[in-house]
Tab-separated table of C-alpha atoms in Angstrom:
chain	number	residue	atom	x	y	z
A	139	MET	CA	7.698	0.173	9.836
A	140	GLY	CA	4.962	-0.645	6.735
A	141	TYR	CA	3.886	-3.990	5.805
A	142	ARG	CA	5.852	-6.992	5.899
A	143	TYR	CA	5.614	-10.227	4.235
A	144	CYS	CA	4.874	-13.108	6.538
A	145	GLY	CA	5.269	-15.965	3.698
A	146	ALA	CA	3.014	-18.332	1.987
A	147	ARG	CA	-0.155	-19.212	4.737
A	148	PRO	CA	-2.496	-21.221	3.627
A	149	THR	CA	-5.294	-18.593	1.781
A	150	LEU	CA	-9.127	-19.072	1.721
A	151	THR	CA	-9.886	-18.694	-1.771
A	152	THR	CA	-13.651	-17.855	-2.987
A	153	GLN	CA	-13.215	-19.472	-6.288
A	154	SER	CA	-14.138	-22.857	-5.053
A	155	HIS	CA	-17.629	-20.994	-3.176
A	156	PRO	CA	-21.039	-21.456	-4.334
A	157	PRO	CA	-22.158	-17.744	-5.226
A	158	GLN	CA	-24.486	-16.758	-2.856
A	159	ILE	CA	-21.888	-17.333	-0.421
A	160	VAL	CA	-18.906	-15.308	-2.624
A	161	LYS	CA	-21.928	-12.851	-2.472
A	162	GLU	CA	-22.234	-12.415	1.249
A	163	GLN	CA	-18.496	-12.778	1.638
A	164	ILE	CA	-18.510	-9.288	-0.584
A	165	LEU	CA	-21.515	-7.676	1.128
A	166	ALA	CA	-19.468	-7.987	4.833
A	167	GLU	CA	-16.184	-7.456	3.645
A	168	THR	CA	-16.699	-3.954	1.629
A	169	GLU	CA	-18.105	-1.092	1.988
A	170	LEU	CA	-20.702	1.178	-0.613
A	171	SER	CA	-18.941	3.604	-1.884
A	172	HIS	CA	-19.851	7.094	-4.093
A	173	LYS	CA	-16.400	8.695	-2.970
A	174	HIS	CA	-14.778	8.645	-6.583
A	175	LEU	CA	-15.425	10.469	-10.041
A	176	THR	CA	-18.471	8.875	-10.975
A	177	PRO	CA	-20.593	9.312	-7.666
A	178	GLU	CA	-24.020	8.147	-9.337
A	179	LEU	CA	-22.514	4.433	-9.341
A	180	LYS	CA	-22.444	3.202	-5.896
A	181	LEU	CA	-19.922	0.288	-5.648
A	182	HIS	CA	-19.293	-2.361	-3.103
A	183	LEU	CA	-15.714	-1.461	-2.672
A	184	ILE	CA	-12.318	-1.926	0.022
A	185	THR	CA	-12.185	1.629	1.357
A	186	PRO	CA	-9.757	2.646	4.561
A	187	THR	CA	-12.738	2.205	6.406
A	188	CYS	CA	-12.660	-1.892	5.677
A	189	ARG	CA	-10.322	-4.431	7.363
A	190	LEU	CA	-9.074	-5.449	4.488
A	191	TRP	CA	-7.455	-2.141	3.010
A	192	THR	CA	-4.548	-2.795	6.315
A	193	SER	CA	-4.698	-6.630	6.719
A	194	PRO	CA	-2.075	-8.463	5.218
A	195	PRO	CA	-3.047	-10.647	2.114
A	196	PRO	CA	-3.409	-13.891	3.917
A	197	HIS	CA	-6.270	-12.518	6.134
A	198	SER	CA	-8.449	-11.740	3.183
A	199	PRO	CA	-11.096	-14.519	2.099
A	200	PHE	CA	-10.620	-12.700	-1.696
A	201	LEU	CA	-7.215	-14.063	-3.488
A	202	ASP	CA	-6.138	-11.447	-5.027
A	203	PRO	CA	-9.130	-8.674	-5.322
A	204	PHE	CA	-8.742	-6.256	-7.776
A	205	TRP	CA	-12.299	-5.948	-8.247
A	206	ALA	CA	-12.328	-4.454	-4.625
A	207	PHE	CA	-10.605	-0.675	-5.854
A	208	TYR	CA	-11.606	1.645	-7.805
A	209	TRP	CA	-8.533	2.143	-10.174
A	210	PRO	CA	-7.855	5.406	-11.665
A	211	GLY	CA	-7.830	4.685	-15.275
A	212	GLY	CA	-11.603	2.584	-14.410
A	213	GLN	CA	-13.058	5.329	-13.004
A	214	ALA	CA	-11.597	8.015	-15.764
A	215	VAL	CA	-13.393	5.548	-18.223
A	216	SER	CA	-16.499	5.433	-16.042
A	217	ARG	CA	-16.607	9.163	-16.040
A	218	PHE	CA	-15.966	9.755	-19.452
A	219	ILE	CA	-18.534	7.211	-20.234
A	220	LEU	CA	-20.693	9.026	-18.807
A	221	ASP	CA	-20.278	12.196	-19.849
A	222	ASN	CA	-20.463	11.136	-23.987
A	223	ALA	CA	-23.276	8.765	-23.662
A	224	HIS	CA	-23.949	9.436	-27.321
A	225	LEU	CA	-20.551	6.840	-27.905
A	226	VAL	CA	-22.189	4.384	-26.731
A	227	LYS	CA	-25.708	4.611	-26.912
A	228	GLY	CA	-27.304	1.824	-28.881
A	229	LYS	CA	-24.220	-0.181	-28.887
A	230	ARG	CA	-22.512	-3.579	-28.076
A	231	VAL	CA	-19.734	-2.503	-25.299
A	232	LEU	CA	-17.110	-4.945	-23.958
A	233	ASP	CA	-16.066	-4.131	-20.288
A	234	PHE	CA	-12.426	-5.678	-20.792
A	235	GLY	CA	-10.429	-6.964	-17.168
A	236	CYS	CA	-14.445	-5.365	-15.561
A	237	GLY	CA	-13.292	-5.978	-11.914
A	238	CYS	CA	-16.311	-4.015	-10.106
A	239	GLY	CA	-17.639	-3.810	-13.525
A	240	ALA	CA	-18.287	0.054	-12.984
A	241	SER	CA	-17.489	1.503	-16.481
A	242	GLY	CA	-20.124	-1.272	-17.842
A	243	LEU	CA	-22.327	0.060	-15.325
A	244	ALA	CA	-21.383	3.204	-16.907
A	245	ALA	CA	-22.287	2.253	-20.466
A	246	LYS	CA	-25.724	0.497	-19.347
A	247	THR	CA	-26.744	3.860	-17.571
A	248	SER	CA	-25.312	6.115	-20.928
A	249	THR	CA	-28.119	3.656	-22.847
A	250	ALA	CA	-25.970	0.894	-23.800
A	251	LYS	CA	-27.847	-1.654	-25.768
A	252	HIS	CA	-25.626	-4.794	-24.621
A	253	VAL	CA	-22.822	-5.141	-22.493
A	254	THR	CA	-20.771	-7.872	-21.293
A	255	PHE	CA	-18.609	-7.982	-18.221
A	256	ASN	CA	-15.242	-9.695	-18.377
A	257	ASP	CA	-13.236	-10.936	-15.983
A	258	ILE	CA	-11.023	-13.564	-15.068
A	259	ASP	CA	-11.418	-13.584	-11.643
A	260	LYS	CA	-15.471	-15.267	-10.919
A	261	VAL	CA	-15.344	-12.936	-7.742
A	262	ALA	CA	-15.605	-9.516	-9.706
A	263	LEU	CA	-18.068	-10.743	-11.048
A	264	GLU	CA	-20.616	-11.657	-8.794
A	265	ALA	CA	-19.631	-8.026	-7.192
A	266	VAL	CA	-20.834	-6.853	-10.846
A	267	LEU	CA	-24.359	-8.308	-10.301
A	268	LEU	CA	-23.977	-7.224	-6.744
A	269	ASN	CA	-23.328	-3.522	-7.783
A	270	GLY	CA	-25.965	-4.017	-10.892
A	271	TYR	CA	-28.745	-4.215	-8.718
A	272	GLN	CA	-27.198	-1.978	-5.779
A	273	ASN	CA	-27.667	0.930	-9.052
A	274	ASN	CA	-30.963	-0.638	-10.279
A	275	ILE	CA	-28.808	-1.719	-13.412
A	276	VAL	CA	-29.719	-4.965	-15.335
A	277	VAL	CA	-25.764	-6.955	-15.582
A	278	ASP	CA	-26.570	-8.250	-19.487
A	279	SER	CA	-23.658	-11.163	-19.260
A	280	LEU	CA	-20.965	-12.118	-17.382
A	281	LEU	CA	-17.816	-13.708	-19.429
A	282	SER	CA	-14.785	-15.148	-17.479
A	283	SER	CA	-12.469	-16.294	-20.230
A	284	ASN	CA	-8.975	-14.658	-21.022
A	285	LEU	CA	-9.844	-12.663	-23.862
A	286	ILE	CA	-6.360	-11.187	-25.033
A	287	GLY	CA	-6.090	-12.523	-28.760
A	288	SER	CA	-9.513	-13.060	-29.259
A	289	PRO	CA	-11.312	-11.297	-32.327
A	290	SER	CA	-14.049	-9.459	-31.302
A	291	GLY	CA	-15.968	-8.597	-34.188
A	292	GLN	CA	-19.513	-8.496	-31.608
A	293	TYR	CA	-18.290	-5.792	-29.993
A	294	ASP	CA	-18.469	-1.933	-31.491
A	295	VAL	CA	-17.169	-0.624	-27.907
A	296	VAL	CA	-13.971	-1.854	-25.812
A	297	LEU	CA	-13.654	-0.093	-22.164
A	298	VAL	CA	-10.269	-0.577	-20.890
A	299	GLY	CA	-9.918	0.671	-17.144
A	300	ASP	CA	-6.521	0.660	-15.906
A	301	MET	CA	-5.078	-2.705	-17.533
A	302	LEU	CA	-1.369	-1.526	-18.205
A	303	TYR	CA	0.387	-2.133	-14.825
A	304	ASP	CA	3.114	-4.380	-16.007
A	305	THR	CA	5.493	-3.200	-19.050
A	306	GLU	CA	4.631	-6.979	-20.448
A	307	PHE	CA	1.095	-7.330	-19.806
A	308	ALA	CA	0.378	-4.230	-21.170
A	309	HIS	CA	2.914	-4.797	-24.534
A	310	GLN	CA	-0.529	-8.068	-25.191
A	311	VAL	CA	-3.077	-5.592	-24.164
A	312	LEU	CA	-2.270	-3.165	-26.528
A	313	CYS	CA	-1.748	-5.184	-29.216
A	314	TRP	CA	-4.555	-7.333	-29.197
A	315	LEU	CA	-6.384	-3.623	-28.741
A	316	GLN	CA	-4.659	-2.314	-32.049
A	317	ASN	CA	-6.081	-5.137	-33.473
A	318	LEU	CA	-9.527	-4.663	-32.345
A	319	HIS	CA	-9.667	-0.775	-33.458
A	320	GLU	CA	-8.198	-2.156	-37.001
A	321	SER	CA	-10.817	-4.665	-37.069
A	322	GLY	CA	-13.696	-1.500	-36.285
A	323	SER	CA	-14.511	-1.703	-32.519
A	324	LEU	CA	-14.040	1.586	-30.670
A	325	VAL	CA	-11.481	1.016	-28.402
A	326	ILE	CA	-11.556	3.323	-24.877
A	327	ILE	CA	-8.470	3.419	-22.390
A	328	GLY	CA	-8.540	5.245	-18.810
A	329	ASP	CA	-4.870	5.343	-17.678
A	330	PRO	CA	-3.496	7.136	-14.521
A	331	GLY	CA	0.383	8.018	-16.920
A	332	ARG	CA	1.295	4.452	-15.941
A	333	PHE	CA	4.774	3.382	-17.059
A	334	ALA	CA	3.961	0.679	-18.982
A	335	LEU	CA	1.714	2.775	-21.690
A	336	GLU	CA	3.808	5.621	-21.187
A	337	SER	CA	6.853	3.776	-22.107
A	338	HIS	CA	5.369	2.059	-24.752
A	339	PRO	CA	5.802	2.638	-28.639
A	340	LEU	CA	1.863	2.233	-29.538
A	341	LYS	CA	1.584	5.041	-27.008
A	342	LYS	CA	2.213	7.609	-29.713
A	343	LEU	CA	-1.253	5.764	-32.006
A	344	LEU	CA	-3.177	7.211	-29.246
A	345	MET	CA	-5.301	10.032	-29.185
A	346	CYS	CA	-6.365	11.550	-25.533
A	347	LEU	CA	-10.018	11.834	-25.555
A	348	GLY	CA	-10.085	12.971	-21.544
A	349	LYS	CA	-8.139	14.115	-18.257
A	350	TYR	CA	-9.717	14.266	-15.239
A	351	GLU	CA	-8.336	15.250	-11.586
A	352	LEU	CA	-8.685	12.257	-8.982
A	353	THR	CA	-10.618	12.688	-5.778
A	354	GLU	CA	-8.676	13.172	-2.784
A	355	ALA	CA	-8.985	9.562	-1.555
A	356	THR	CA	-7.816	8.577	-4.688
A	357	ILE	CA	-4.655	10.540	-5.283
A	358	LEU	CA	-3.635	9.419	-1.574
A	359	GLU	CA	-3.981	5.627	-1.956
A	360	ASN	CA	-2.034	6.109	-5.893
A	361	ARG	CA	1.369	6.954	-5.582
A	362	GLY	CA	2.007	9.708	-7.446
A	363	TYR	CA	-1.130	9.975	-9.796
A	364	THR	CA	-3.276	13.214	-8.962
A	365	GLN	CA	-4.757	13.093	-13.133
A	366	ALA	CA	-6.014	9.767	-15.150
A	367	PHE	CA	-6.520	10.661	-18.938
A	368	VAL	CA	-8.687	8.589	-21.113
A	369	TRP	CA	-7.434	7.769	-24.776
A	370	THR	CA	-8.583	6.213	-28.001
A	371	PHE	CA	-6.522	4.414	-31.126
A	372	ARG	CA	-6.010	7.461	-33.459
B	256	MET	CA	13.907	16.616	-15.686
B	257	SER	CA	12.388	13.040	-14.667
B	258	LEU	CA	15.199	11.379	-13.372
B	259	ARG	CA	15.416	7.377	-12.623
B	260	VAL	CA	15.928	6.361	-9.289
B	261	LEU	CA	18.157	2.822	-8.475
B	262	VAL	CA	17.041	2.514	-4.751
B	263	GLY	CA	19.404	-0.311	-2.723
B	264	CYS	CA	17.209	-2.476	-0.080
B	265	LYS	CA	18.346	-5.087	2.012
B	266	ARG	CA	17.001	-8.301	3.797
B	267	VAL	CA	18.063	-7.895	7.741
B	268	ILE	CA	17.274	-9.392	10.444
B	269	ASP	CA	14.017	-7.349	12.129
B	270	TYR	CA	14.862	-5.188	14.387
B	271	ALA	CA	12.983	-5.936	17.197
B	272	VAL	CA	14.239	-9.171	16.991
B	273	LYS	CA	16.759	-10.723	19.952
B	274	ILE	CA	20.024	-11.470	17.921
B	275	ARG	CA	22.365	-14.624	19.503
B	276	VAL	CA	25.717	-15.371	18.627
B	277	ARG	CA	25.917	-18.746	16.970
B	278	PRO	CA	27.685	-21.166	19.042
B	279	ASP	CA	30.702	-21.037	16.483
B	280	LYS	CA	31.698	-17.409	17.109
B	281	LEU	CA	31.229	-16.418	12.972
B	282	GLY	CA	27.981	-15.079	13.198
B	283	VAL	CA	24.501	-15.001	14.245
B	284	VAL	CA	21.272	-17.028	14.444
B	285	THR	CA	19.319	-16.452	11.154
B	286	ASP	CA	17.534	-20.105	10.680
B	287	GLY	CA	14.087	-19.516	11.683
B	288	VAL	CA	14.323	-15.890	12.522
B	289	LYS	CA	12.078	-13.011	11.008
B	290	HIS	CA	13.574	-11.040	8.506
B	291	SER	CA	12.447	-7.038	7.299
B	292	MET	CA	13.742	-4.166	5.100
B	293	ASN	CA	16.353	-2.785	6.514
B	294	PRO	CA	14.388	0.645	8.796
B	295	PHE	CA	16.958	3.101	6.380
B	296	ASP	CA	16.063	1.182	2.897
B	297	GLU	CA	12.792	2.059	3.480
B	298	ILE	CA	13.492	5.150	4.481
B	299	ALA	CA	15.071	5.621	1.385
B	300	ILE	CA	12.231	3.837	-1.102
B	301	GLU	CA	9.870	5.990	0.654
B	302	GLU	CA	11.841	9.190	-0.244
B	303	ALA	CA	12.241	7.798	-3.896
B	304	VAL	CA	8.180	7.583	-4.100
B	305	ARG	CA	7.708	10.978	-2.757
B	306	LEU	CA	10.243	12.264	-5.659
B	307	LYS	CA	8.132	10.188	-7.450
B	308	GLU	CA	4.979	11.920	-6.619
B	309	LYS	CA	6.031	15.310	-6.757
B	310	LYS	CA	7.091	14.375	-10.609
B	311	ILE	CA	11.132	14.942	-9.999
B	312	ALA	CA	11.220	10.908	-10.475
B	313	LYS	CA	10.016	8.747	-13.459
B	314	GLU	CA	10.646	5.251	-12.345
B	315	VAL	CA	11.861	3.963	-9.183
B	316	ILE	CA	13.878	0.844	-9.332
B	317	ALA	CA	14.429	-1.467	-6.126
B	318	VAL	CA	17.538	-3.704	-5.862
B	319	SER	CA	18.617	-6.296	-3.571
B	320	CYS	CA	20.709	-8.693	-2.832
B	321	GLY	CA	20.248	-11.574	-1.190
B	322	PRO	CA	18.942	-15.488	-1.363
B	323	THR	CA	15.381	-16.256	-2.886
B	324	GLN	CA	13.768	-14.555	0.294
B	325	ALA	CA	15.299	-10.865	-0.878
B	326	GLN	CA	12.077	-11.283	-3.300
B	327	GLU	CA	10.224	-10.650	-0.032
B	328	THR	CA	12.036	-7.239	0.137
B	329	ILE	CA	11.594	-5.932	-2.991
B	330	ARG	CA	7.440	-6.794	-2.496
B	331	THR	CA	7.560	-4.796	-0.425
B	332	ALA	CA	9.339	-2.238	-2.175
B	333	LEU	CA	7.214	-2.233	-4.403
B	334	ALA	CA	3.933	-2.208	-2.916
B	335	MET	CA	5.824	1.219	-0.839
B	336	GLY	CA	5.214	2.363	-4.331
B	337	ALA	CA	8.892	0.717	-6.525
B	338	ASP	CA	8.142	0.380	-10.387
B	339	ARG	CA	9.991	-2.689	-10.629
B	340	GLY	CA	12.489	-4.839	-8.651
B	341	ILE	CA	15.861	-6.309	-9.529
B	342	HIS	CA	16.738	-8.931	-7.416
B	343	VAL	CA	20.811	-9.886	-7.571
B	344	GLU	CA	20.660	-13.320	-6.019
B	345	ILE	CA	23.272	-14.339	-3.613
B	346	PRO	CA	22.754	-18.075	-2.127
B	347	ALA	CA	22.511	-18.009	1.432
B	348	LYS	CA	25.564	-19.562	2.378
B	349	GLU	CA	27.844	-16.545	0.660
B	350	MET	CA	25.100	-14.436	1.830
B	351	GLU	CA	27.561	-13.786	5.286
B	352	LYS	CA	30.314	-13.429	3.078
B	353	LEU	CA	29.011	-10.641	1.201
B	354	GLU	CA	30.367	-7.342	1.694
B	355	PRO	CA	29.637	-3.672	1.004
B	356	LEU	CA	32.210	-3.322	-1.457
B	357	HIS	CA	30.114	-6.178	-3.475
B	358	VAL	CA	26.965	-4.247	-2.837
B	359	SER	CA	28.751	-1.342	-4.485
B	360	LYS	CA	29.838	-2.594	-7.309
B	361	ILE	CA	26.658	-4.890	-8.204
B	362	LEU	CA	24.879	-0.899	-7.589
B	363	ALA	CA	27.135	0.375	-9.494
B	364	LYS	CA	27.245	-1.460	-12.340
B	365	LEU	CA	23.093	-1.670	-12.068
B	366	ALA	CA	23.129	2.522	-12.424
B	367	GLU	CA	25.302	2.526	-15.575
B	368	GLN	CA	22.970	-0.078	-17.285
B	369	GLU	CA	19.559	1.246	-16.006
B	370	GLN	CA	20.888	4.640	-16.493
B	371	ALA	CA	19.634	5.806	-13.225
B	372	GLU	CA	20.455	9.814	-12.016
B	373	LEU	CA	20.048	8.835	-8.482
B	374	VAL	CA	21.152	5.893	-6.118
B	375	ILE	CA	19.385	6.249	-2.703
B	376	VAL	CA	20.602	3.747	0.210
B	377	GLY	CA	20.066	3.426	3.878
B	378	LYS	CA	22.540	5.115	5.347
B	379	GLN	CA	23.558	1.440	6.672
B	380	ALA	CA	22.219	-1.779	7.290
B	381	ILE	CA	21.572	-2.377	10.821
B	382	ASP	CA	22.700	-6.014	10.918
B	383	ASP	CA	26.402	-5.567	9.979
B	384	ASP	CA	26.529	-1.619	10.994
B	385	SER	CA	28.678	-0.755	8.175
B	386	ASN	CA	28.053	2.445	6.132
B	387	ALA	CA	30.093	1.804	3.530
B	388	THR	CA	27.683	0.862	0.293
B	389	ALA	CA	27.117	4.864	-0.286
B	390	GLN	CA	30.233	6.045	0.062
B	391	MET	CA	31.826	3.187	-2.247
B	392	THR	CA	29.423	2.784	-5.133
B	393	ALA	CA	29.721	6.850	-5.851
B	394	ALA	CA	33.448	6.617	-5.865
B	395	LEU	CA	32.693	3.967	-8.462
B	396	LEU	CA	30.804	5.808	-10.355
B	397	ASP	CA	32.432	8.874	-9.422
B	398	TRP	CA	29.711	10.576	-8.509
B	399	PRO	CA	29.163	12.975	-6.046
B	400	GLN	CA	27.155	11.821	-2.997
B	401	ALA	CA	25.185	13.436	0.026
B	402	THR	CA	25.123	11.127	2.821
B	403	PHE	CA	23.057	10.871	5.980
B	404	ALA	CA	20.352	13.346	4.526
B	405	SER	CA	17.384	14.202	6.333
B	406	LYS	CA	16.030	16.760	3.695
B	407	LEU	CA	16.013	16.393	-0.233
B	408	GLU	CA	15.608	18.896	-2.309
B	409	LYS	CA	15.618	19.059	-6.555
B	410	THR	CA	17.204	22.297	-7.777
B	411	ASP	CA	18.033	22.738	-11.205
B	412	GLY	CA	20.096	19.484	-12.377
B	413	GLU	CA	21.278	19.895	-9.008
B	414	LEU	CA	20.001	17.896	-5.636
B	415	GLU	CA	19.887	20.303	-2.228
B	416	VAL	CA	21.130	17.987	0.834
B	417	THR	CA	20.470	18.610	4.116
B	418	ARG	CA	22.988	16.295	5.761
B	419	GLU	CA	22.676	14.834	9.643
B	420	VAL	CA	26.442	16.130	10.976
B	421	ASP	CA	27.982	16.334	14.557
B	422	GLY	CA	26.899	19.249	15.861
B	423	GLY	CA	24.027	19.916	13.540
B	424	LEU	CA	22.826	19.398	10.150
B	425	GLU	CA	24.825	20.812	6.767
B	426	THR	CA	23.687	21.932	3.892
B	427	ILE	CA	25.238	20.750	0.227
B	428	LYS	CA	24.284	20.723	-2.754
B	429	VAL	CA	25.365	17.864	-5.028
B	430	LYS	CA	25.326	17.797	-9.259
B	431	LEU	CA	22.993	14.606	-10.713
B	432	PRO	CA	23.511	12.113	-11.079
B	433	ALA	CA	24.343	11.463	-7.138
B	434	VAL	CA	24.096	8.906	-4.590
B	435	VAL	CA	22.515	9.765	-1.562
B	436	SER	CA	22.082	8.159	1.503
B	437	SER	CA	19.098	8.331	4.115
B	438	ASP	CA	19.132	8.877	7.411
B	439	LEU	CA	16.195	8.484	9.891
B	440	ARG	CA	14.669	11.787	9.749
B	441	LEU	CA	14.261	11.875	5.693
B	442	ASN	CA	10.706	10.906	6.296
B	443	GLU	CA	8.651	8.331	8.108
B	444	PRO	CA	7.700	5.392	5.479
B	445	ARG	CA	4.470	4.812	4.474
B	446	TYR	CA	2.108	1.385	5.679
B	447	ALA	CA	1.461	-0.595	2.472
B	448	THR	CA	-2.000	-1.149	2.109
B	449	LEU	CA	-4.082	-3.842	0.496
B	450	PRO	CA	-4.292	-2.229	-2.852
B	451	ASN	CA	-0.700	-1.133	-3.003
B	452	ILE	CA	0.707	-4.636	-2.106
B	453	MET	CA	-2.154	-6.110	-5.062
B	454	LYS	CA	-0.520	-3.777	-7.311
B	455	ALA	CA	2.945	-5.133	-6.206
B	456	LYS	CA	2.161	-8.450	-7.080
B	457	LYS	CA	1.410	-7.616	-10.848
B	458	LYS	CA	5.020	-5.394	-10.799
B	459	LYS	CA	8.113	-7.469	-11.955
B	460	ILE	CA	11.509	-8.284	-10.748
B	461	ALA	CA	13.885	-9.482	-12.447
B	462	LYS	CA	16.571	-11.475	-11.702
B	463	MET	CA	20.585	-11.719	-12.184
B	464	LYS	CA	23.346	-13.158	-10.595
B	465	PRO	CA	26.724	-11.620	-9.621
B	466	LYS	CA	28.597	-12.783	-12.412
B	467	ASP	CA	25.805	-11.289	-15.019
B	468	LEU	CA	27.012	-7.982	-14.129
B	469	GLY	CA	30.754	-9.027	-13.863
B	470	VAL	CA	30.876	-8.356	-9.943
B	471	ASP	CA	33.123	-11.110	-8.148
B	472	LEU	CA	32.795	-11.965	-4.723
B	473	ALA	CA	36.197	-12.295	-3.771
B	474	SER	CA	36.441	-11.982	0.358
B	475	HIS	CA	38.250	-9.274	1.317
B	476	LEU	CA	37.283	-9.531	4.847
B	477	GLU	CA	37.573	-12.418	7.199
B	478	VAL	CA	35.602	-12.252	10.431
B	479	VAL	CA	37.831	-13.826	13.111
B	480	GLU	CA	35.439	-13.796	16.434
B	481	VAL	CA	31.707	-12.174	17.180
B	482	VAL	CA	30.475	-11.762	20.648
B	483	ASP	CA	27.955	-10.401	22.628
B	484	PRO	CA	28.292	-7.129	23.898
B	485	PRO	CA	29.659	-7.324	27.740
B	486	THR	CA	27.068	-7.598	30.005
B	487	ARG	CA	26.081	-4.437	32.605
B	488	GLU	CA	26.412	-5.069	36.052
B	489	ALA	CA	24.101	-4.895	38.188
B	490	GLY	CA	24.376	-1.413	39.991
B	491	ILE	CA	23.667	-0.977	44.034
B	492	LYS	CA	21.490	1.480	46.059
B	493	VAL	CA	22.921	3.363	48.994
B	494	GLU	CA	21.458	4.673	51.445
B	495	ASP	CA	22.378	8.848	51.940
B	496	VAL	CA	24.423	11.130	50.253
B	497	ASP	CA	27.326	10.595	52.664
B	498	THR	CA	27.924	6.382	51.673
B	499	LEU	CA	27.606	7.875	48.051
B	500	VAL	CA	30.207	10.529	48.158
B	501	THR	CA	32.037	7.530	50.200
B	502	LYS	CA	31.583	4.779	47.140
B	503	LEU	CA	32.404	7.092	44.433
B	504	LYS	CA	35.795	8.003	45.997
B	505	ASP	CA	36.131	4.037	46.370
B	506	ALA	CA	35.952	3.932	43.455
B	507	GLY	CA	38.126	6.246	42.687
B	508	ARG	CA	35.790	8.285	39.990
B	509	ILE	CA	36.079	12.072	42.342
């Protein structure tokens, strides 16, 4: 009859552990997966074959491991960057809310000059390092601060994969992205059609750059989304 | 064509728990007892999510009336795929006196506020077995109702609903907006996986009180007594058919 919340229980969070232990935990709890839109990138992900897939969150050593899933919007941005390498070639790129780092790694593969991987979850940044290593890609720099609202003169391209999941947060992110766009960055957004983006007034200012059919495994886990779209500001 | 669907989900004592009557015989023991979402409401949520997957619904809103813990029930609904939640706060003490009519008034008001075109609820909650909320919600809204649904299909501006009725199945068509109550065979609810539980944490749950919706919780019903069902007496074994026949005759059964 479905998972039931069993209330708060002490959770072992990895945040306080040294990187080596975090890396070992990531390796132990994930599988190298290429069953997604960018099979050329092998990523450490929690998949249906991993024990955590069906475990209640208190059983997870990671607190909210958003990095452990390759969300549809992230897949679309990464695919788009791999297919349109000229957009990032020689450019300074920010992978905002990078999670597993797929989009940034795609940018590096597409010969970006420098990629900053940014995620407020430090475990995600360890996962980025592992994923970079796995794909023989050098990870230029990692940043764990919350960048929303910050000026961004230093990035030519900003990649945003599936960050517009709730109405309020999407509003903050979109307003900031619009500022980045106005100050000259190329903003590339991936999204499967989530309500927060579809219903936002700024959606009118976006132009669709690409549309991708999701893989069967991704569709199964994403409740009604069968496609993902890539957007930029007009 | 895209509907906004409002789904009611009630936090009840888990179906696997042995129910104990309280010493004052005015209710059952709820303290320290495992609770979960009413199974019929899980089916309602699942159906709404499937409508979303078929692009018939654009947004699924899960509503629960209850104490703070009702939020866990809403989170479960969000993990199953509902888009956002509404928690109508009812203190634990008042929960016992909450009647189907109150919940119906709350749901009807929310359906109007949210401009929902479809309300789905479980056909009954497994705690009080009232089987009244869907019907009264439809009446309050003056919307058509399709109760005990075992199949739902959308045609132009209408729903074709197969209903489980005495002696078989009945298929009806209702115009939208409408209220539907889910029966056991409508679907099999999905298991919420870690990525969906995580996504659910990011979804919003709005909080409000019945009075915010203009709903008065005055009681119309009074609980006189709650008792255990009579315990079944043990049977006996008989040696042969003749003894059986004699026993049955003695008992006046044949």
